[in-house]
């Protein structure tokens, strides 16, 4: 009887040890899988407290990551602060996130046709037949910036007998989303120049925003000759721009120009706003690209850039990413005829002659744009 009890005890101990081994293996596999999953999702490597946003359901996932472990805490929210979103979202946006089922998370790449337009102007180019389309990426809440553009360079619909169309491209609002969305619909109905896609509109999603711009041009406005991606804080002198585009030696295909950036090193410092891990971009230097504040391109390029984006892993430096796409299709960015016309800063002192000679300059506020524009347009 004692031998039987001992054997039974031995069997039970073996069974318990076997069970514990299985549990340890499962836990180890989970954490190893989490490590692989996190490593493949680069934005988790940039800081310790990251947040992912489900663009459809606004479900937030806080991830605490270090070298050994990762732990997910799930919390549903209904409103998000844009300031908090700015450094939280990856260039891969969540689309299907069952609550507390992290293993089933699916992602969209920056490839723009993963997204759809929820406010659109599908017939804008058919109606206006523009020579040049100005695509302005802007945040949903930046109404003041949009109105400043509408009352200045965005109001110049015909320059040197060529039609110009302005489109404001934006994503989903984070803060006070329902109220802002209703205001955007009313703004669209009033001005017919707002296009909105269903990605979260944050700084780190600028790569998505830019590829969506290219997709809109390719699918909605292929008849235009040229397009320009121009930031909402820019002064733009359209007379000078049109002089450049209408010059007889300006290429009509495979052409992209602006403030050219050569031999720019990739930042590997995880504390930097511009950090990019090797998993997303392996080279130590970016390909030649155009500074994102404002660059001009022949309108055959958007479709080619969209196609190239299928093959190039997205990373969060949007202008360098466009440079990588352009390199893939065999196009080299061109220096403008007069590089000094593309200024990447404002000295702080307004000079009328200087603003009369440039194509682009970064400004500090929408009111500054209005003030300088009014002065530049006054009779001499």
JSON list of C-alpha atoms in Angstrom, two decimals, residues 51-266:
[
{"chain": "A", "resi": 51, "resn": "UNK", "atom": "CA", "xyz": [0.27, 53.93, -27.60]},
{"chain": "A", "resi": 52, "resn": "UNK", "atom": "CA", "xyz": [-1.40, 52.47, -30.66]},
{"chain": "A", "resi": 53, "resn": "UNK", "atom": "CA", "xyz": [-4.68, 53.82, -31.90]},
{"chain": "A", "resi": 54, "resn": "UNK", "atom": "CA", "xyz": [-7.30, 51.85, -33.75]},
{"chain": "A", "resi": 55, "resn": "UNK", "atom": "CA", "xyz": [-8.39, 54.33, -36.42]},
{"chain": "A", "resi": 56, "resn": "UNK", "atom": "CA", "xyz": [-11.84, 52.80, -36.65]},
{"chain": "A", "resi": 57, "resn": "UNK", "atom": "CA", "xyz": [-12.79, 52.08, -33.04]},
{"chain": "A", "resi": 58, "resn": "UNK", "atom": "CA", "xyz": [-10.42, 54.43, -31.20]},
{"chain": "A", "resi": 59, "resn": "UNK", "atom": "CA", "xyz": [-9.16, 51.59, -28.98]},
{"chain": "A", "resi": 60, "resn": "UNK", "atom": "CA", "xyz": [-5.94, 52.43, -27.21]},
{"chain": "A", "resi": 61, "resn": "UNK", "atom": "CA", "xyz": [-3.19, 49.95, -26.37]},
{"chain": "A", "resi": 62, "resn": "UNK", "atom": "CA", "xyz": [-0.46, 50.99, -23.95]},
{"chain": "A", "resi": 63, "resn": "UNK", "atom": "CA", "xyz": [2.69, 48.96, -24.43]},
{"chain": "A", "resi": 64, "resn": "UNK", "atom": "CA", "xyz": [5.54, 48.92, -21.91]},
{"chain": "A", "resi": 65, "resn": "UNK", "atom": "CA", "xyz": [8.66, 47.58, -23.60]},
{"chain": "A", "resi": 66, "resn": "UNK", "atom": "CA", "xyz": [12.18, 46.82, -22.38]},
{"chain": "A", "resi": 67, "resn": "UNK", "atom": "CA", "xyz": [14.91, 44.42, -23.41]},
{"chain": "A", "resi": 68, "resn": "UNK", "atom": "CA", "xyz": [13.44, 41.39, -21.64]},
{"chain": "A", "resi": 69, "resn": "UNK", "atom": "CA", "xyz": [9.67, 41.68, -21.49]},
{"chain": "A", "resi": 70, "resn": "UNK", "atom": "CA", "xyz": [6.59, 43.33, -22.93]},
{"chain": "A", "resi": 71, "resn": "UNK", "atom": "CA", "xyz": [3.26, 43.81, -21.22]},
{"chain": "A", "resi": 72, "resn": "UNK", "atom": "CA", "xyz": [0.05, 44.97, -22.86]},
{"chain": "A", "resi": 73, "resn": "UNK", "atom": "CA", "xyz": [-2.64, 46.88, -21.02]},
{"chain": "A", "resi": 74, "resn": "UNK", "atom": "CA", "xyz": [-5.88, 47.46, -22.89]},
{"chain": "A", "resi": 75, "resn": "UNK", "atom": "CA", "xyz": [-8.15, 50.43, -22.30]},
{"chain": "A", "resi": 76, "resn": "UNK", "atom": "CA", "xyz": [-11.02, 51.68, -24.42]},
{"chain": "A", "resi": 77, "resn": "UNK", "atom": "CA", "xyz": [-11.36, 55.43, -24.89]},
{"chain": "A", "resi": 78, "resn": "UNK", "atom": "CA", "xyz": [-13.72, 57.67, -26.77]},
{"chain": "A", "resi": 79, "resn": "UNK", "atom": "CA", "xyz": [-11.67, 60.85, -27.15]},
{"chain": "A", "resi": 80, "resn": "UNK", "atom": "CA", "xyz": [-7.94, 61.37, -27.66]},
{"chain": "A", "resi": 81, "resn": "UNK", "atom": "CA", "xyz": [-5.67, 64.39, -27.24]},
{"chain": "A", "resi": 82, "resn": "UNK", "atom": "CA", "xyz": [-3.89, 65.29, -30.47]},
{"chain": "A", "resi": 83, "resn": "UNK", "atom": "CA", "xyz": [-0.82, 66.28, -28.45]},
{"chain": "A", "resi": 84, "resn": "UNK", "atom": "CA", "xyz": [-0.71, 62.79, -26.96]},
{"chain": "A", "resi": 85, "resn": "UNK", "atom": "CA", "xyz": [-1.27, 61.21, -30.35]},
{"chain": "A", "resi": 86, "resn": "UNK", "atom": "CA", "xyz": [1.58, 63.06, -32.01]},
{"chain": "A", "resi": 87, "resn": "UNK", "atom": "CA", "xyz": [4.38, 60.82, -30.79]},
{"chain": "A", "resi": 88, "resn": "UNK", "atom": "CA", "xyz": [2.33, 57.67, -30.33]},
{"chain": "A", "resi": 89, "resn": "UNK", "atom": "CA", "xyz": [1.13, 56.43, -33.69]},
{"chain": "A", "resi": 90, "resn": "UNK", "atom": "CA", "xyz": [3.14, 54.31, -36.05]},
{"chain": "A", "resi": 91, "resn": "UNK", "atom": "CA", "xyz": [3.26, 54.64, -39.80]},
{"chain": "A", "resi": 92, "resn": "UNK", "atom": "CA", "xyz": [1.37, 51.34, -39.62]},
{"chain": "A", "resi": 93, "resn": "UNK", "atom": "CA", "xyz": [-2.19, 52.03, -38.49]},
{"chain": "A", "resi": 94, "resn": "UNK", "atom": "CA", "xyz": [-4.32, 49.49, -36.69]},
{"chain": "A", "resi": 95, "resn": "UNK", "atom": "CA", "xyz": [-7.46, 48.39, -38.49]},
{"chain": "A", "resi": 96, "resn": "UNK", "atom": "CA", "xyz": [-8.79, 45.30, -36.71]},
{"chain": "A", "resi": 97, "resn": "UNK", "atom": "CA", "xyz": [-8.16, 45.13, -32.96]},
{"chain": "A", "resi": 98, "resn": "UNK", "atom": "CA", "xyz": [-10.45, 42.83, -30.95]},
{"chain": "A", "resi": 99, "resn": "UNK", "atom": "CA", "xyz": [-10.19, 44.05, -27.36]},
{"chain": "A", "resi": 100, "resn": "UNK", "atom": "CA", "xyz": [-7.78, 41.93, -25.29]},
{"chain": "A", "resi": 101, "resn": "UNK", "atom": "CA", "xyz": [-6.83, 39.92, -28.38]},
{"chain": "A", "resi": 102, "resn": "UNK", "atom": "CA", "xyz": [-3.46, 41.43, -29.21]},
{"chain": "A", "resi": 103, "resn": "UNK", "atom": "CA", "xyz": [-2.40, 38.37, -31.16]},
{"chain": "A", "resi": 104, "resn": "UNK", "atom": "CA", "xyz": [-5.04, 39.12, -33.82]},
{"chain": "A", "resi": 105, "resn": "UNK", "atom": "CA", "xyz": [-3.91, 42.70, -34.44]},
{"chain": "A", "resi": 106, "resn": "UNK", "atom": "CA", "xyz": [-3.61, 43.49, -38.13]},
{"chain": "A", "resi": 107, "resn": "UNK", "atom": "CA", "xyz": [-1.82, 46.46, -39.64]},
{"chain": "A", "resi": 108, "resn": "UNK", "atom": "CA", "xyz": [-1.99, 48.55, -42.73]},
{"chain": "A", "resi": 109, "resn": "UNK", "atom": "CA", "xyz": [1.20, 49.69, -44.39]},
{"chain": "A", "resi": 110, "resn": "UNK", "atom": "CA", "xyz": [1.56, 53.27, -45.59]},
{"chain": "A", "resi": 111, "resn": "UNK", "atom": "CA", "xyz": [0.45, 52.10, -49.04]},
{"chain": "A", "resi": 112, "resn": "UNK", "atom": "CA", "xyz": [-2.41, 54.57, -49.60]},
{"chain": "A", "resi": 113, "resn": "UNK", "atom": "CA", "xyz": [-5.03, 52.27, -51.07]},
{"chain": "A", "resi": 114, "resn": "UNK", "atom": "CA", "xyz": [-5.38, 50.66, -47.67]},
{"chain": "A", "resi": 115, "resn": "UNK", "atom": "CA", "xyz": [-7.37, 53.78, -46.81]},
{"chain": "A", "resi": 116, "resn": "UNK", "atom": "CA", "xyz": [-10.48, 55.41, -48.18]},
{"chain": "A", "resi": 117, "resn": "UNK", "atom": "CA", "xyz": [-11.66, 58.98, -48.66]},
{"chain": "A", "resi": 118, "resn": "UNK", "atom": "CA", "xyz": [-14.49, 59.93, -46.33]},
{"chain": "A", "resi": 119, "resn": "UNK", "atom": "CA", "xyz": [-14.70, 63.55, -47.55]},
{"chain": "A", "resi": 120, "resn": "UNK", "atom": "CA", "xyz": [-13.82, 63.94, -51.20]},
{"chain": "A", "resi": 121, "resn": "UNK", "atom": "CA", "xyz": [-13.95, 66.18, -54.25]},
{"chain": "A", "resi": 122, "resn": "UNK", "atom": "CA", "xyz": [-14.02, 63.49, -56.95]},
{"chain": "A", "resi": 123, "resn": "UNK", "atom": "CA", "xyz": [-14.93, 65.83, -59.83]},
{"chain": "A", "resi": 124, "resn": "UNK", "atom": "CA", "xyz": [-12.78, 68.82, -58.87]},
{"chain": "A", "resi": 125, "resn": "UNK", "atom": "CA", "xyz": [-10.18, 68.36, -61.59]},
{"chain": "A", "resi": 126, "resn": "UNK", "atom": "CA", "xyz": [-12.73, 67.41, -64.24]},
{"chain": "A", "resi": 127, "resn": "UNK", "atom": "CA", "xyz": [-14.49, 70.70, -63.57]},
{"chain": "A", "resi": 128, "resn": "UNK", "atom": "CA", "xyz": [-11.49, 73.00, -63.19]},
{"chain": "A", "resi": 129, "resn": "UNK", "atom": "CA", "xyz": [-8.98, 71.29, -65.52]},
{"chain": "A", "resi": 130, "resn": "UNK", "atom": "CA", "xyz": [-5.95, 72.61, -63.61]},
{"chain": "A", "resi": 131, "resn": "UNK", "atom": "CA", "xyz": [-2.45, 72.99, -64.94]},
{"chain": "A", "resi": 132, "resn": "UNK", "atom": "CA", "xyz": [-1.09, 72.88, -61.38]},
{"chain": "A", "resi": 133, "resn": "UNK", "atom": "CA", "xyz": [-2.57, 71.25, -58.26]},
{"chain": "A", "resi": 134, "resn": "UNK", "atom": "CA", "xyz": [-1.44, 72.44, -54.83]},
{"chain": "A", "resi": 135, "resn": "UNK", "atom": "CA", "xyz": [-1.85, 69.65, -52.27]},
{"chain": "A", "resi": 136, "resn": "UNK", "atom": "CA", "xyz": [-1.71, 71.04, -48.72]},
{"chain": "A", "resi": 137, "resn": "UNK", "atom": "CA", "xyz": [-1.39, 68.52, -45.86]},
{"chain": "A", "resi": 138, "resn": "UNK", "atom": "CA", "xyz": [-3.02, 70.09, -42.83]},
{"chain": "A", "resi": 139, "resn": "UNK", "atom": "CA", "xyz": [-4.36, 68.95, -39.46]},
{"chain": "A", "resi": 140, "resn": "UNK", "atom": "CA", "xyz": [-8.16, 68.83, -39.00]},
{"chain": "A", "resi": 141, "resn": "UNK", "atom": "CA", "xyz": [-8.15, 71.50, -36.28]},
{"chain": "A", "resi": 142, "resn": "UNK", "atom": "CA", "xyz": [-6.03, 73.99, -38.26]},
{"chain": "A", "resi": 143, "resn": "UNK", "atom": "CA", "xyz": [-8.91, 76.00, -39.70]},
{"chain": "A", "resi": 144, "resn": "UNK", "atom": "CA", "xyz": [-7.02, 79.27, -39.22]},
{"chain": "A", "resi": 145, "resn": "UNK", "atom": "CA", "xyz": [-4.19, 78.02, -41.45]},
{"chain": "A", "resi": 146, "resn": "UNK", "atom": "CA", "xyz": [-6.63, 76.90, -44.16]},
{"chain": "A", "resi": 147, "resn": "UNK", "atom": "CA", "xyz": [-8.47, 80.22, -44.10]},
{"chain": "A", "resi": 148, "resn": "UNK", "atom": "CA", "xyz": [-5.19, 82.16, -44.29]},
{"chain": "A", "resi": 149, "resn": "UNK", "atom": "CA", "xyz": [-4.25, 80.20, -47.41]},
{"chain": "A", "resi": 150, "resn": "UNK", "atom": "CA", "xyz": [-7.72, 80.69, -48.90]},
{"chain": "A", "resi": 151, "resn": "UNK", "atom": "CA", "xyz": [-7.34, 84.45, -48.52]},
{"chain": "A", "resi": 152, "resn": "UNK", "atom": "CA", "xyz": [-3.77, 84.60, -49.92]},
{"chain": "A", "resi": 153, "resn": "UNK", "atom": "CA", "xyz": [-1.99, 82.33, -52.41]},
{"chain": "A", "resi": 154, "resn": "UNK", "atom": "CA", "xyz": [-4.81, 79.78, -52.32]},
{"chain": "A", "resi": 155, "resn": "UNK", "atom": "CA", "xyz": [-7.12, 82.40, -53.81]},
{"chain": "A", "resi": 156, "resn": "UNK", "atom": "CA", "xyz": [-5.08, 82.73, -56.99]},
{"chain": "A", "resi": 157, "resn": "UNK", "atom": "CA", "xyz": [-6.97, 80.33, -59.22]},
{"chain": "A", "resi": 158, "resn": "UNK", "atom": "CA", "xyz": [-5.48, 81.62, -62.47]},
{"chain": "A", "resi": 159, "resn": "UNK", "atom": "CA", "xyz": [-1.84, 82.68, -62.83]},
{"chain": "A", "resi": 160, "resn": "UNK", "atom": "CA", "xyz": [-0.27, 83.45, -66.20]},
{"chain": "A", "resi": 161, "resn": "UNK", "atom": "CA", "xyz": [-3.39, 82.06, -67.88]},
{"chain": "A", "resi": 162, "resn": "UNK", "atom": "CA", "xyz": [-3.00, 78.71, -66.17]},
{"chain": "A", "resi": 163, "resn": "UNK", "atom": "CA", "xyz": [-5.60, 77.25, -63.79]},
{"chain": "A", "resi": 164, "resn": "UNK", "atom": "CA", "xyz": [-4.48, 76.32, -60.29]},
{"chain": "A", "resi": 165, "resn": "UNK", "atom": "CA", "xyz": [-6.44, 74.10, -57.90]},
{"chain": "A", "resi": 166, "resn": "UNK", "atom": "CA", "xyz": [-5.90, 73.89, -54.13]},
{"chain": "A", "resi": 167, "resn": "UNK", "atom": "CA", "xyz": [-6.77, 70.79, -52.09]},
{"chain": "A", "resi": 168, "resn": "UNK", "atom": "CA", "xyz": [-6.41, 70.51, -48.30]},
{"chain": "A", "resi": 169, "resn": "UNK", "atom": "CA", "xyz": [-5.64, 66.90, -47.37]},
{"chain": "A", "resi": 170, "resn": "UNK", "atom": "CA", "xyz": [-6.25, 65.70, -43.83]},
{"chain": "A", "resi": 171, "resn": "UNK", "atom": "CA", "xyz": [-6.93, 62.62, -41.76]},
{"chain": "A", "resi": 172, "resn": "UNK", "atom": "CA", "xyz": [-9.11, 61.81, -38.78]},
{"chain": "A", "resi": 173, "resn": "UNK", "atom": "CA", "xyz": [-9.27, 64.24, -35.85]},
{"chain": "A", "resi": 174, "resn": "UNK", "atom": "CA", "xyz": [-8.23, 63.01, -32.42]},
{"chain": "A", "resi": 175, "resn": "UNK", "atom": "CA", "xyz": [-9.54, 65.58, -29.96]},
{"chain": "A", "resi": 176, "resn": "UNK", "atom": "CA", "xyz": [-13.28, 66.33, -29.93]},
{"chain": "A", "resi": 177, "resn": "UNK", "atom": "CA", "xyz": [-13.55, 64.05, -32.95]},
{"chain": "A", "resi": 178, "resn": "UNK", "atom": "CA", "xyz": [-17.32, 64.14, -33.44]},
{"chain": "A", "resi": 179, "resn": "UNK", "atom": "CA", "xyz": [-17.54, 67.92, -33.22]},
{"chain": "A", "resi": 180, "resn": "UNK", "atom": "CA", "xyz": [-14.54, 68.46, -35.49]},
{"chain": "A", "resi": 181, "resn": "UNK", "atom": "CA", "xyz": [-15.83, 65.98, -38.03]},
{"chain": "A", "resi": 182, "resn": "UNK", "atom": "CA", "xyz": [-19.13, 67.82, -38.31]},
{"chain": "A", "resi": 183, "resn": "UNK", "atom": "CA", "xyz": [-17.29, 71.13, -38.71]},
{"chain": "A", "resi": 184, "resn": "UNK", "atom": "CA", "xyz": [-15.13, 69.63, -41.45]},
{"chain": "A", "resi": 185, "resn": "UNK", "atom": "CA", "xyz": [-18.23, 68.48, -43.35]},
{"chain": "A", "resi": 186, "resn": "UNK", "atom": "CA", "xyz": [-19.66, 71.99, -43.22]},
{"chain": "A", "resi": 187, "resn": "UNK", "atom": "CA", "xyz": [-16.33, 73.47, -44.30]},
{"chain": "A", "resi": 188, "resn": "UNK", "atom": "CA", "xyz": [-16.19, 71.06, -47.22]},
{"chain": "A", "resi": 189, "resn": "UNK", "atom": "CA", "xyz": [-19.70, 72.00, -48.30]},
{"chain": "A", "resi": 190, "resn": "UNK", "atom": "CA", "xyz": [-18.77, 75.68, -48.20]},
{"chain": "A", "resi": 191, "resn": "UNK", "atom": "CA", "xyz": [-15.39, 75.65, -49.94]},
{"chain": "A", "resi": 192, "resn": "UNK", "atom": "CA", "xyz": [-15.20, 72.34, -51.85]},
{"chain": "A", "resi": 193, "resn": "UNK", "atom": "CA", "xyz": [-11.46, 72.09, -51.26]},
{"chain": "A", "resi": 194, "resn": "UNK", "atom": "CA", "xyz": [-11.24, 69.59, -48.38]},
{"chain": "A", "resi": 195, "resn": "UNK", "atom": "CA", "xyz": [-10.31, 65.92, -48.86]},
{"chain": "A", "resi": 196, "resn": "UNK", "atom": "CA", "xyz": [-10.20, 63.62, -45.84]},
{"chain": "A", "resi": 197, "resn": "UNK", "atom": "CA", "xyz": [-8.93, 60.05, -45.51]},
{"chain": "A", "resi": 198, "resn": "UNK", "atom": "CA", "xyz": [-9.47, 57.60, -42.65]},
{"chain": "A", "resi": 199, "resn": "UNK", "atom": "CA", "xyz": [-5.99, 57.51, -41.09]},
{"chain": "A", "resi": 200, "resn": "UNK", "atom": "CA", "xyz": [-5.25, 59.19, -37.76]},
{"chain": "A", "resi": 201, "resn": "UNK", "atom": "CA", "xyz": [-3.87, 62.66, -38.48]},
{"chain": "A", "resi": 202, "resn": "UNK", "atom": "CA", "xyz": [-0.67, 62.80, -36.45]},
{"chain": "A", "resi": 203, "resn": "UNK", "atom": "CA", "xyz": [2.90, 63.87, -37.01]},
{"chain": "A", "resi": 204, "resn": "UNK", "atom": "CA", "xyz": [4.17, 60.32, -37.12]},
{"chain": "A", "resi": 205, "resn": "UNK", "atom": "CA", "xyz": [1.60, 59.41, -39.77]},
{"chain": "A", "resi": 206, "resn": "UNK", "atom": "CA", "xyz": [2.91, 61.96, -42.29]},
{"chain": "A", "resi": 207, "resn": "UNK", "atom": "CA", "xyz": [4.18, 59.13, -44.49]},
{"chain": "A", "resi": 208, "resn": "UNK", "atom": "CA", "xyz": [0.63, 57.83, -44.81]},
{"chain": "A", "resi": 209, "resn": "UNK", "atom": "CA", "xyz": [-0.61, 61.36, -45.43]},
{"chain": "A", "resi": 210, "resn": "UNK", "atom": "CA", "xyz": [1.88, 61.96, -48.22]},
{"chain": "A", "resi": 211, "resn": "UNK", "atom": "CA", "xyz": [1.20, 58.68, -50.01]},
{"chain": "A", "resi": 212, "resn": "UNK", "atom": "CA", "xyz": [-2.54, 59.38, -49.77]},
{"chain": "A", "resi": 213, "resn": "UNK", "atom": "CA", "xyz": [-1.83, 62.74, -51.44]},
{"chain": "A", "resi": 214, "resn": "UNK", "atom": "CA", "xyz": [-0.09, 60.90, -54.26]},
{"chain": "A", "resi": 215, "resn": "UNK", "atom": "CA", "xyz": [-2.99, 58.47, -54.55]},
{"chain": "A", "resi": 216, "resn": "UNK", "atom": "CA", "xyz": [-5.53, 61.30, -54.81]},
{"chain": "A", "resi": 217, "resn": "UNK", "atom": "CA", "xyz": [-3.53, 62.94, -57.59]},
{"chain": "A", "resi": 218, "resn": "UNK", "atom": "CA", "xyz": [-3.15, 59.66, -59.45]},
{"chain": "A", "resi": 219, "resn": "UNK", "atom": "CA", "xyz": [-6.81, 58.66, -59.22]},
{"chain": "A", "resi": 220, "resn": "UNK", "atom": "CA", "xyz": [-8.60, 62.01, -59.20]},
{"chain": "A", "resi": 221, "resn": "UNK", "atom": "CA", "xyz": [-6.43, 64.42, -61.16]},
{"chain": "A", "resi": 222, "resn": "UNK", "atom": "CA", "xyz": [-4.22, 62.67, -63.74]},
{"chain": "A", "resi": 223, "resn": "UNK", "atom": "CA", "xyz": [-4.92, 65.38, -66.33]},
{"chain": "A", "resi": 224, "resn": "UNK", "atom": "CA", "xyz": [-2.95, 68.09, -64.47]},
{"chain": "A", "resi": 225, "resn": "UNK", "atom": "CA", "xyz": [0.54, 68.88, -65.74]},
{"chain": "A", "resi": 226, "resn": "UNK", "atom": "CA", "xyz": [2.22, 69.53, -62.39]},
{"chain": "A", "resi": 227, "resn": "UNK", "atom": "CA", "xyz": [1.47, 69.19, -58.68]},
{"chain": "A", "resi": 228, "resn": "UNK", "atom": "CA", "xyz": [3.05, 70.52, -55.53]},
{"chain": "A", "resi": 229, "resn": "UNK", "atom": "CA", "xyz": [3.03, 69.22, -52.00]},
{"chain": "A", "resi": 230, "resn": "UNK", "atom": "CA", "xyz": [3.21, 72.39, -49.88]},
{"chain": "A", "resi": 231, "resn": "UNK", "atom": "CA", "xyz": [2.91, 72.63, -46.11]},
{"chain": "A", "resi": 232, "resn": "UNK", "atom": "CA", "xyz": [0.25, 74.80, -44.51]},
{"chain": "A", "resi": 233, "resn": "UNK", "atom": "CA", "xyz": [2.79, 77.12, -42.83]},
{"chain": "A", "resi": 234, "resn": "UNK", "atom": "CA", "xyz": [4.39, 78.17, -46.11]},
{"chain": "A", "resi": 235, "resn": "UNK", "atom": "CA", "xyz": [4.45, 81.41, -48.02]},
{"chain": "A", "resi": 236, "resn": "UNK", "atom": "CA", "xyz": [4.10, 80.55, -51.71]},
{"chain": "A", "resi": 237, "resn": "UNK", "atom": "CA", "xyz": [4.82, 82.97, -54.55]},
{"chain": "A", "resi": 238, "resn": "UNK", "atom": "CA", "xyz": [2.86, 81.54, -57.46]},
{"chain": "A", "resi": 239, "resn": "UNK", "atom": "CA", "xyz": [4.12, 84.04, -60.02]},
{"chain": "A", "resi": 240, "resn": "UNK", "atom": "CA", "xyz": [7.67, 82.84, -59.48]},
{"chain": "A", "resi": 241, "resn": "UNK", "atom": "CA", "xyz": [6.60, 79.20, -59.40]},
{"chain": "A", "resi": 242, "resn": "UNK", "atom": "CA", "xyz": [4.75, 79.54, -62.70]},
{"chain": "A", "resi": 243, "resn": "UNK", "atom": "CA", "xyz": [7.76, 81.28, -64.27]},
{"chain": "A", "resi": 244, "resn": "UNK", "atom": "CA", "xyz": [9.80, 78.20, -63.39]},
{"chain": "A", "resi": 245, "resn": "UNK", "atom": "CA", "xyz": [7.22, 75.66, -64.60]},
{"chain": "A", "resi": 246, "resn": "UNK", "atom": "CA", "xyz": [6.51, 77.47, -67.88]},
{"chain": "A", "resi": 247, "resn": "UNK", "atom": "CA", "xyz": [10.17, 77.86, -68.79]},
{"chain": "A", "resi": 248, "resn": "UNK", "atom": "CA", "xyz": [10.88, 75.95, -72.03]},
{"chain": "A", "resi": 249, "resn": "UNK", "atom": "CA", "xyz": [13.58, 73.78, -70.44]},
{"chain": "A", "resi": 250, "resn": "UNK", "atom": "CA", "xyz": [11.43, 72.55, -67.53]},
{"chain": "A", "resi": 251, "resn": "UNK", "atom": "CA", "xyz": [10.85, 68.78, -67.92]},
{"chain": "A", "resi": 252, "resn": "UNK", "atom": "CA", "xyz": [7.27, 67.61, -68.30]},
{"chain": "A", "resi": 253, "resn": "UNK", "atom": "CA", "xyz": [7.82, 64.03, -67.09]},
{"chain": "A", "resi": 254, "resn": "UNK", "atom": "CA", "xyz": [9.82, 62.31, -64.33]},
{"chain": "A", "resi": 255, "resn": "UNK", "atom": "CA", "xyz": [10.56, 65.68, -62.78]},
{"chain": "A", "resi": 256, "resn": "UNK", "atom": "CA", "xyz": [10.66, 66.58, -59.10]},
{"chain": "A", "resi": 257, "resn": "UNK", "atom": "CA", "xyz": [12.34, 69.62, -57.61]},
{"chain": "A", "resi": 258, "resn": "UNK", "atom": "CA", "xyz": [12.55, 71.79, -54.52]},
{"chain": "A", "resi": 259, "resn": "UNK", "atom": "CA", "xyz": [15.05, 72.08, -51.68]},
{"chain": "A", "resi": 260, "resn": "UNK", "atom": "CA", "xyz": [17.32, 69.12, -52.43]},
{"chain": "A", "resi": 261, "resn": "UNK", "atom": "CA", "xyz": [18.80, 67.16, -49.53]},
{"chain": "A", "resi": 262, "resn": "UNK", "atom": "CA", "xyz": [21.96, 65.12, -50.20]},
{"chain": "A", "resi": 263, "resn": "UNK", "atom": "CA", "xyz": [23.76, 62.59, -48.01]},
{"chain": "A", "resi": 264, "resn": "UNK", "atom": "CA", "xyz": [21.52, 63.01, -44.97]},
{"chain": "A", "resi": 265, "resn": "UNK", "atom": "CA", "xyz": [22.38, 60.44, -42.26]},
{"chain": "A", "resi": 266, "resn": "UNK", "atom": "CA", "xyz": [19.66, 58.27, -40.76]}
]
